[in-house]
Coordinates of C-alpha atoms in Angstrom, one line a residue:
M12 CA 6.3 -12.0 -18.7
L13 CA 7.7 -8.1 -17.6
I14 CA 6.9 -5.0 -19.3
K15 CA 9.4 -2.0 -18.8
L16 CA 8.5 1.4 -18.2
L17 CA 11.2 3.9 -18.6
T18 CA 10.5 7.7 -18.2
Y19 CA 12.8 10.8 -17.2
V20 CA 11.4 13.8 -15.7
Y21 CA 13.3 17.4 -15.5
L22 CA 12.3 18.5 -11.8
L23 CA 15.7 20.0 -9.8
R24 CA 15.6 19.0 -6.0
P25 CA 17.1 20.6 -3.3
E26 CA 20.1 18.7 -2.0
D27 CA 19.7 19.1 1.9
G28 CA 18.2 16.3 2.9
Y29 CA 16.7 12.8 3.0
F30 CA 13.4 14.4 3.5
E31 CA 13.7 16.2 0.1
L32 CA 14.8 13.3 -1.6
L33 CA 11.9 11.2 -0.6
F34 CA 9.6 14.0 -1.3
D35 CA 10.9 14.2 -4.8
I36 CA 10.7 10.5 -5.0
F37 CA 7.1 10.6 -4.9
V38 CA 6.1 14.2 -6.6
Q39 CA 8.2 13.0 -10.0
T40 CA 6.8 9.1 -9.5
L41 CA 3.1 10.8 -9.8
L42 CA 4.0 12.8 -12.5
A43 CA 5.7 10.1 -14.4
V44 CA 2.6 7.8 -14.3
Q45 CA 0.7 10.6 -14.9
L46 CA 1.9 11.5 -18.1
W47 CA 1.9 7.1 -18.7
Y48 CA -1.9 7.7 -18.0
N49 CA -2.0 10.5 -20.6
E50 CA -1.1 8.9 -23.7
K51 CA -5.3 7.3 -23.2
Q52 CA -6.2 9.8 -25.0
H53 CA -5.0 8.7 -28.3
Y54 CA -5.9 4.7 -27.5
D55 CA -8.8 3.6 -29.3
Y56 CA -10.1 0.7 -26.9
E57 CA -12.5 -0.5 -29.5
T58 CA -10.2 -1.4 -32.2
T59 CA -6.9 -1.7 -29.4
K60 CA -5.1 0.9 -31.4
C61 CA -2.8 4.3 -30.7
A62 CA -3.7 7.1 -32.9
A63 CA -1.8 7.2 -36.1
G64 CA 1.7 9.2 -35.3
K65 CA 0.9 8.2 -31.6
V66 CA 2.3 6.4 -28.5
C67 CA -0.5 4.4 -26.1
G68 CA 1.7 1.8 -25.1
H69 CA 2.7 3.4 -21.6
Y70 CA -0.9 3.1 -20.7
T71 CA -2.3 0.3 -21.4
T72 CA 0.7 -0.7 -19.6
V73 CA -0.4 0.8 -16.6
V74 CA -3.7 0.0 -16.4
W75 CA -3.9 -3.3 -17.7
S76 CA -6.2 -5.8 -15.3
T77 CA -3.6 -8.2 -15.3
S78 CA -0.7 -6.9 -13.8
R79 CA -0.1 -8.5 -10.6
H80 CA 3.4 -7.2 -9.5
V81 CA 5.0 -4.0 -10.0
G82 CA 8.7 -2.6 -9.2
C83 CA 10.4 0.3 -9.9
A84 CA 13.8 2.3 -9.2
Y85 CA 14.3 6.0 -9.2
R86 CA 17.9 7.3 -10.0
Y87 CA 18.8 10.9 -9.9
C88 CA 21.2 12.2 -12.2
T89 CA 23.5 15.2 -12.4
P90 CA 25.3 16.0 -14.8
L91 CA 22.8 15.0 -17.0
A92 CA 25.2 13.8 -19.3
S93 CA 22.9 12.0 -22.5
F94 CA 20.7 15.1 -22.9
G95 CA 21.1 18.2 -25.0
N96 CA 18.6 20.2 -23.5
G97 CA 20.1 22.2 -21.3
K98 CA 19.2 20.5 -17.8
N99 CA 21.9 19.6 -15.9
R100 CA 19.8 17.7 -13.0
G101 CA 17.0 15.3 -13.7
S102 CA 15.6 11.8 -12.6
V103 CA 14.9 8.8 -14.3
L104 CA 12.5 6.3 -13.1
V105 CA 11.9 2.4 -13.9
C106 CA 9.0 1.0 -13.4
N107 CA 8.6 -3.4 -14.2
Y108 CA 5.9 -5.0 -14.6
F109 CA 4.4 -8.3 -14.5
M110 CA 1.1 -9.3 -17.1
Y111 CA -0.1 -11.6 -18.5
R112 CA -0.2 -10.4 -22.1
T113 CA 1.4 -10.5 -25.7
V114 CA 4.5 -8.0 -25.5
Y115 CA 4.5 -5.1 -27.9
K116 CA 1.0 -6.2 -29.6
L117 CA -2.1 -5.0 -28.3
I118 CA -4.4 -7.8 -29.5
D119 CA -6.6 -7.8 -26.6
H120 CA -7.9 -5.4 -24.5
P121 CA -5.8 -4.4 -21.8
Y122 CA -9.4 -4.1 -19.3
K123 CA -13.1 -5.1 -19.8
K124 CA -16.1 -2.3 -19.7
G125 CA -18.3 -2.8 -17.2
P126 CA -19.3 -1.9 -13.5
A127 CA -16.3 -2.4 -11.0
C128 CA -15.0 -6.3 -9.7
S129 CA -18.4 -7.3 -11.8
R130 CA -16.1 -10.0 -14.0
C131 CA -12.7 -10.5 -11.6
G132 CA -10.0 -12.8 -12.9
S133 CA -10.3 -14.9 -10.1
G134 CA -13.8 -15.9 -10.1
A135 CA -15.1 -14.2 -7.1
G136 CA -15.9 -10.8 -6.9
W137 CA -14.7 -9.6 -3.9
C138 CA -13.4 -5.4 -4.6
K139 CA -11.1 -3.2 -2.8
D140 CA -11.6 0.5 -3.7
K141 CA -13.4 -0.1 -7.1
L142 CA -10.4 -3.7 -8.1
C143 CA -10.4 -6.7 -8.2
N144 CA -8.7 -8.1 -4.7
R145 CA -7.6 -11.9 -5.1
E146 CA -6.0 -11.5 -1.7
C147 CA -9.9 -12.2 0.0
S148 CA -11.3 -15.9 1.5
G149 CA -14.2 -14.4 3.0
P150 CA -15.9 -10.5 3.6
G151 CA -14.1 -7.9 5.9
K152 CA -12.0 -5.2 5.4
D153 CA -11.1 -4.6 1.8
C154 CA -13.0 -7.4 0.9
S155 CA -16.3 -6.0 0.0
C156 CA -18.5 -8.5 -2.3
A157 CA -19.5 -6.8 -5.6
V158 CA -20.0 -9.9 -7.9
H159 CA -23.0 -9.8 -11.0
C160 CA -24.2 -13.5 -11.2
H161 CA -26.6 -13.7 -14.7
N162 CA -29.7 -16.1 -15.7
C163 CA -31.2 -17.1 -13.1
A164 CA -27.9 -17.4 -10.7
T165 CA -27.9 -16.8 -7.0
V166 CA -25.1 -15.3 -5.2
N167 CA -22.4 -17.3 -2.5
Q168 CA -22.2 -14.5 -0.2
K169 CA -19.2 -16.7 1.8
T170 CA -16.8 -17.2 -1.3
C171 CA -18.8 -14.1 -3.4
Q172 CA -19.3 -16.4 -6.3
C173 CA -21.9 -17.4 -8.6
S174 CA -23.8 -20.4 -8.3
C175 CA -25.5 -21.3 -11.9
A176 CA -29.2 -22.1 -12.4
K177 CA -29.3 -25.3 -14.6
G178 CA -28.7 -24.8 -18.7
W179 CA -25.9 -22.7 -17.6
L180 CA -21.9 -23.0 -16.3
G181 CA -19.0 -19.9 -16.3
A182 CA -18.0 -17.8 -13.3
W183 CA -20.4 -15.4 -13.9
C184 CA -23.2 -18.3 -15.1
H185 CA -23.4 -16.2 -18.8
L186 CA -22.1 -19.1 -20.6
P187 CA -25.0 -21.9 -22.0
C188 CA -24.3 -25.6 -20.7
E189 CA -23.7 -27.0 -24.0
D190 CA -21.7 -29.2 -25.8
N191 CA -19.6 -27.1 -28.1
K192 CA -17.4 -29.1 -30.3
K193 CA -18.7 -32.4 -33.1
Y194 CA -16.2 -34.9 -30.9
C195 CA -18.5 -34.3 -27.9
T196 CA -21.2 -36.7 -29.2
K197 CA -19.3 -39.0 -30.8
W198 CA -17.2 -40.0 -27.4
K199 CA -20.4 -40.3 -24.9
S200 CA -19.5 -44.1 -25.9
K201 CA -16.3 -43.7 -24.6
S202 CA -14.7 -43.6 -21.1
P203 CA -15.6 -40.4 -19.0
K204 CA -11.9 -40.4 -18.0
W205 CA -11.5 -38.5 -21.3
C206 CA -13.3 -35.7 -19.2
Q207 CA -10.4 -34.9 -16.7
L208 CA -8.5 -33.1 -19.9
K209 CA -8.9 -29.8 -19.5
Q210 CA -9.7 -29.3 -23.2
V211 CA -12.3 -32.0 -22.8
W212 CA -14.1 -30.5 -20.1
Q213 CA -13.7 -27.0 -21.4
N214 CA -15.5 -28.3 -24.6
C215 CA -17.7 -31.1 -23.6
P216 CA -19.6 -29.6 -20.4
A217 CA -22.6 -31.3 -20.7
W218 CA -21.3 -34.8 -21.1
C219 CA -18.3 -34.0 -18.6
K220 CA -21.6 -33.2 -15.9
V221 CA -20.1 -29.6 -15.3
C222 CA -23.4 -28.8 -15.6
T223 CA -27.0 -29.7 -16.0
P224 CA -28.7 -28.6 -19.1
D225 CA -32.1 -27.0 -19.4
P226 CA -32.8 -26.9 -23.0
D227 CA -35.4 -24.5 -21.9
A228 CA -32.9 -22.0 -20.4
K229 CA -33.2 -18.5 -22.2
A230 CA -31.0 -15.8 -21.4
G231 CA -32.0 -12.8 -19.6
D232 CA -35.3 -14.3 -18.1
C233 CA -34.0 -13.9 -14.5
P234 CA -32.5 -10.2 -13.6
I235 CA -28.9 -10.0 -12.6
A236 CA -28.1 -11.4 -8.6
Y237 CA -25.7 -8.5 -7.3
G238 CA -23.7 -9.1 -4.5
P239 CA -24.0 -6.8 -1.5
D240 CA -21.7 -4.2 -2.7
A241 CA -21.8 -4.6 -6.1
Y242 CA -21.4 -1.3 -8.0
K243 CA -24.4 -1.3 -10.7
S244 CA -22.5 2.0 -13.3
T245 CA -19.5 1.6 -14.6
A246 CA -19.3 5.6 -13.7
S247 CA -16.1 6.8 -12.2
T248 CA -15.1 3.2 -12.4
M249 CA -12.5 3.8 -14.8
S250 CA -11.9 7.5 -12.6
V251 CA -10.4 6.1 -9.4
L252 CA -8.1 3.5 -11.5
L253 CA -5.1 5.5 -11.7
Q254 CA -5.2 7.2 -8.0
Q255 CA -5.5 3.4 -6.5
H256 CA -2.2 2.6 -9.3
M257 CA -0.1 5.3 -8.0
M258 CA -1.0 4.0 -4.3
M259 CA 0.0 0.6 -5.0
M260 CA 3.3 1.8 -6.6
M261 CA 4.4 3.9 -4.1
V262 CA 3.6 1.0 -1.7
T263 CA 5.7 -1.8 -3.5
M264 CA 8.5 0.7 -5.3
I265 CA 11.6 -0.2 -5.1
I266 CA 13.6 2.7 -3.9
T267 CA 17.3 2.9 -4.9
Q268 CA 19.9 5.7 -4.2
N269 CA 22.7 4.2 -6.6
Y270 CA 24.3 6.5 -8.6
N271 CA 26.3 4.1 -10.1
R272 CA 24.6 3.0 -13.9
L273 CA 20.9 1.4 -13.8

């Protein structure tokens, strides 16, 4: 799903060289992203809503945890004919974000609160600069293991994944190993081939032997097992998010010097 963000930045630039153009693009891009991010003050994480009469959708798009790709285009306009604000020159920045979310309806949280890289969507806790890194296949540069494993689980340091103890399942061993649909009991006399269906093995993990049940398992019986590079506090986790996002955007940026219409 593509989400488009657009902003107008009214900063005049010198016109005496390519270096100045690149410098202007960099400065104005950071300013534009900062303006989007500043909408955080209008966003209520608990209700996922903006303050009355305020805009916060740009902020949630910028920080959405499932964003995978971003492409941006920049255009310097002179004259700037569409605005009667006395500005005769300015810049337009448009960014397209590819993410998994419902467009314009903030029904989900843009991220989960907690220590950095403790619940990465890939199921492995590989981490780079306090951001989940899906490109890792093992420990190394930019691939530190920061996973958190719960309920007596152990950490597989080669894969940075959790190995669950009896009675638990899930990427972080946070879910009880039990069937949670009535039809699981009825289907136990049926062929186990039904467990090949995702809906069945997700709802009937014990019957499908996705995990090993343990009626004596209790949440919190064991301390959390941490990856060797795990962050144990949420402090400063979000403070580095904007900086890292800006760098990602500059690296992947598509700079257009097209003076025709966008």
